[in-house]
Amino acid sequence: MTEGTLVYIFKGTQVLLAMKKRGFGQGKWNGAGGKLKAGETARAAAKREVKEEIEVDVTLAEPQGRIHFHDPGGKEWLVHVFRTEEYQGEPRETEEMRPQWWPVEAIPYDQCWADDRVWLPRLIQGKKFEAEVWLADDGSLQKHAVKELPA
């Protein structure tokens, strides 16, 4: 199983999403993040990926959520999802991503991964969660299960 991270930065009633410009997820709005390197903690990987992808330093607590992804080819991911309001620097476009602030009520879900609709509202509300997601070949959502965890 591959482990990864996603980080969502909030400023008031806005969330920072970034348009993936190349590679896996190209053309989709998402949080910054990526794979853990050997021996790296989820928090360290999340901080490194945010710096690489949008040139911002973040302060992170424990992950607020965990998502177990299953794809049709049998590959599985465990993604640690972080939420923060503590960051330094201005988000900047890189070769990898183009960041943009969005009002939380105007998130372009039709341009995000299909599963974002089922768990991202919980993250926005500050709720802890675990999710299991099965994706189809085209990236559409086949089925899902989400449970909220005690704070």
Short mmCIF file of C-alpha atoms in Angstrom, two decimals:
data_model
loop_
_atom_site.label_atom_id
_atom_site.label_comp_id
_atom_site.label_asym_id
_atom_site.label_seq_id
_atom_site.Cartn_x
_atom_site.Cartn_y
_atom_site.Cartn_z
CA MET A 1 0.00 0.00 0.00
CA THR A 2 1.27 3.46 -0.89
CA GLU A 3 0.94 6.21 1.71
CA GLY A 4 0.27 9.81 0.80
CA THR A 5 -0.85 13.15 2.18
CA LEU A 6 -3.26 15.96 1.39
CA VAL A 7 -3.17 19.39 3.03
CA TYR A 8 -6.00 21.92 3.00
CA ILE A 9 -5.18 25.46 4.14
CA PHE A 10 -8.04 27.63 5.39
CA LYS A 11 -8.26 31.42 5.70
CA GLY A 12 -11.54 32.50 7.27
CA THR A 13 -14.29 31.04 5.08
CA GLN A 14 -11.92 30.25 2.21
CA VAL A 15 -9.95 27.12 1.38
CA LEU A 16 -6.83 26.96 -0.74
CA LEU A 17 -7.12 24.48 -3.58
CA ALA A 18 -4.49 23.91 -6.24
CA MET A 19 -4.97 22.92 -9.88
CA LYS A 20 -2.74 19.95 -10.71
CA LYS A 21 -0.84 20.89 -13.85
CA ARG A 22 0.86 17.60 -14.71
CA GLY A 23 0.99 13.92 -13.85
CA PHE A 24 -1.51 12.01 -11.73
CA GLY A 25 -4.63 14.13 -11.17
CA GLN A 26 -3.80 16.64 -13.91
CA GLY A 27 -6.65 19.09 -14.46
CA LYS A 28 -8.20 18.60 -11.02
CA TRP A 29 -8.48 20.95 -8.03
CA ASN A 30 -7.08 19.36 -4.89
CA GLY A 31 -5.13 20.02 -1.73
CA ALA A 32 -1.34 19.99 -1.94
CA GLY A 33 0.31 16.71 -1.05
CA GLY A 34 1.96 13.56 -2.29
CA LYS A 35 3.73 10.33 -1.42
CA LEU A 36 5.68 9.65 1.73
CA LYS A 37 9.37 8.91 1.21
CA ALA A 38 11.01 5.97 2.99
CA GLY A 39 11.24 6.65 6.73
CA GLU A 40 9.21 9.88 6.49
CA THR A 41 6.25 10.61 8.77
CA ALA A 42 2.95 11.73 7.29
CA ARG A 43 3.36 15.19 8.86
CA ALA A 44 6.91 15.63 7.50
CA ALA A 45 5.81 14.50 4.03
CA ALA A 46 2.82 16.85 4.07
CA LYS A 47 4.97 19.85 5.03
CA ARG A 48 7.57 18.97 2.37
CA GLU A 49 4.97 18.52 -0.37
CA VAL A 50 3.20 21.82 0.40
CA LYS A 51 6.53 23.65 0.23
CA GLU A 52 7.44 21.97 -3.08
CA GLU A 53 4.05 22.39 -4.71
CA ILE A 54 2.88 25.87 -3.64
CA GLU A 55 5.91 27.36 -1.82
CA VAL A 56 4.21 27.76 1.57
CA ASP A 57 5.35 26.60 5.00
CA VAL A 58 2.59 25.07 7.10
CA THR A 59 2.16 24.17 10.75
CA LEU A 60 0.32 20.87 11.09
CA ALA A 61 -1.24 18.96 13.97
CA GLU A 62 -2.28 15.34 13.64
CA PRO A 63 -4.17 14.34 10.48
CA GLN A 64 -7.86 15.15 10.66
CA GLY A 65 -8.76 12.33 8.31
CA ARG A 66 -7.57 9.16 6.66
CA ILE A 67 -8.77 7.85 3.32
CA HIS A 68 -8.15 4.32 2.07
CA PHE A 69 -8.38 4.34 -1.74
CA HIS A 70 -8.90 1.24 -3.90
CA ASP A 71 -8.42 1.57 -7.65
CA PRO A 72 -9.61 -0.91 -10.30
CA GLY A 73 -6.06 -2.12 -10.95
CA GLY A 74 -5.75 -3.32 -7.37
CA LYS A 75 -3.50 -0.50 -6.19
CA GLU A 76 -4.27 0.85 -2.73
CA TRP A 77 -3.44 4.16 -1.09
CA LEU A 78 -3.71 5.36 2.47
CA VAL A 79 -3.92 9.16 2.44
CA HIS A 80 -3.48 11.25 5.60
CA VAL A 81 -5.56 14.45 5.32
CA PHE A 82 -4.51 17.58 7.20
CA ARG A 83 -6.35 20.84 7.87
CA THR A 84 -4.57 24.02 8.95
CA GLU A 85 -4.99 27.76 9.23
CA GLU A 86 -1.35 28.27 10.14
CA TYR A 87 0.92 29.01 7.21
CA GLN A 88 3.73 31.35 6.23
CA GLY A 89 4.30 32.83 2.81
CA GLU A 90 2.03 33.50 -0.12
CA PRO A 91 0.88 30.52 -2.18
CA ARG A 92 2.66 30.60 -5.53
CA GLU A 93 2.24 28.73 -8.78
CA THR A 94 4.90 26.13 -9.56
CA GLU A 95 5.45 23.71 -12.42
CA GLU A 96 3.28 21.25 -10.50
CA MET A 97 0.31 23.28 -9.19
CA ARG A 98 -1.60 26.56 -9.51
CA PRO A 99 -3.09 27.56 -6.13
CA GLN A 100 -6.30 29.57 -5.74
CA TRP A 101 -8.46 30.58 -2.77
CA TRP A 102 -12.10 29.42 -2.94
CA PRO A 103 -15.05 30.32 -0.71
CA VAL A 104 -15.98 27.01 0.96
CA GLU A 105 -19.51 27.31 -0.43
CA ALA A 106 -18.13 27.63 -3.99
CA ILE A 107 -15.69 24.70 -4.15
CA PRO A 108 -15.68 23.47 -7.78
CA TYR A 109 -16.53 19.87 -6.91
CA ASP A 110 -17.17 19.07 -10.59
CA GLN A 111 -13.45 19.77 -11.21
CA CYS A 112 -12.20 17.82 -8.17
CA TRP A 113 -11.85 14.10 -7.57
CA ALA A 114 -15.32 12.51 -7.36
CA ASP A 115 -14.83 11.35 -3.76
CA ASP A 116 -14.15 14.89 -2.46
CA ARG A 117 -17.91 15.49 -2.19
CA VAL A 118 -18.27 12.74 0.42
CA TRP A 119 -15.48 13.65 2.85
CA LEU A 120 -14.32 17.25 2.20
CA PRO A 121 -17.42 18.79 3.88
CA ARG A 122 -16.42 16.95 7.08
CA LEU A 123 -12.91 18.38 6.87
CA ILE A 124 -14.32 21.88 6.34
CA GLN A 125 -16.51 21.45 9.44
CA GLY A 126 -13.46 20.43 11.49
CA LYS A 127 -14.68 16.87 12.02
CA LYS A 128 -12.31 13.90 12.23
CA PHE A 129 -13.10 11.10 9.80
CA GLU A 130 -12.06 7.87 8.15
CA ALA A 131 -13.14 7.01 4.64
CA GLU A 132 -12.87 4.10 2.27
CA VAL A 133 -13.21 4.87 -1.43
CA TRP A 134 -13.43 2.63 -4.49
CA LEU A 135 -12.74 4.34 -7.83
CA ALA A 136 -13.57 3.23 -11.37
CA ASP A 137 -11.12 3.28 -14.31
CA ASP A 138 -12.33 6.75 -15.31
CA GLY A 139 -11.82 8.13 -11.77
CA SER A 140 -15.51 8.14 -10.96
CA LEU A 141 -16.70 7.03 -7.56
CA GLN A 142 -17.93 3.40 -7.48
CA LYS A 143 -18.71 3.24 -3.78
CA HIS A 144 -17.62 4.76 -0.50
CA ALA A 145 -17.95 4.57 3.27
CA VAL A 146 -17.24 7.50 5.57
CA LYS A 147 -17.40 7.54 9.33
CA GLU A 148 -16.88 10.43 11.68
CA LEU A 149 -14.53 9.87 14.58
CA PRO A 150 -14.63 11.38 18.06
CA ALA A 151 -12.83 14.71 18.30
#
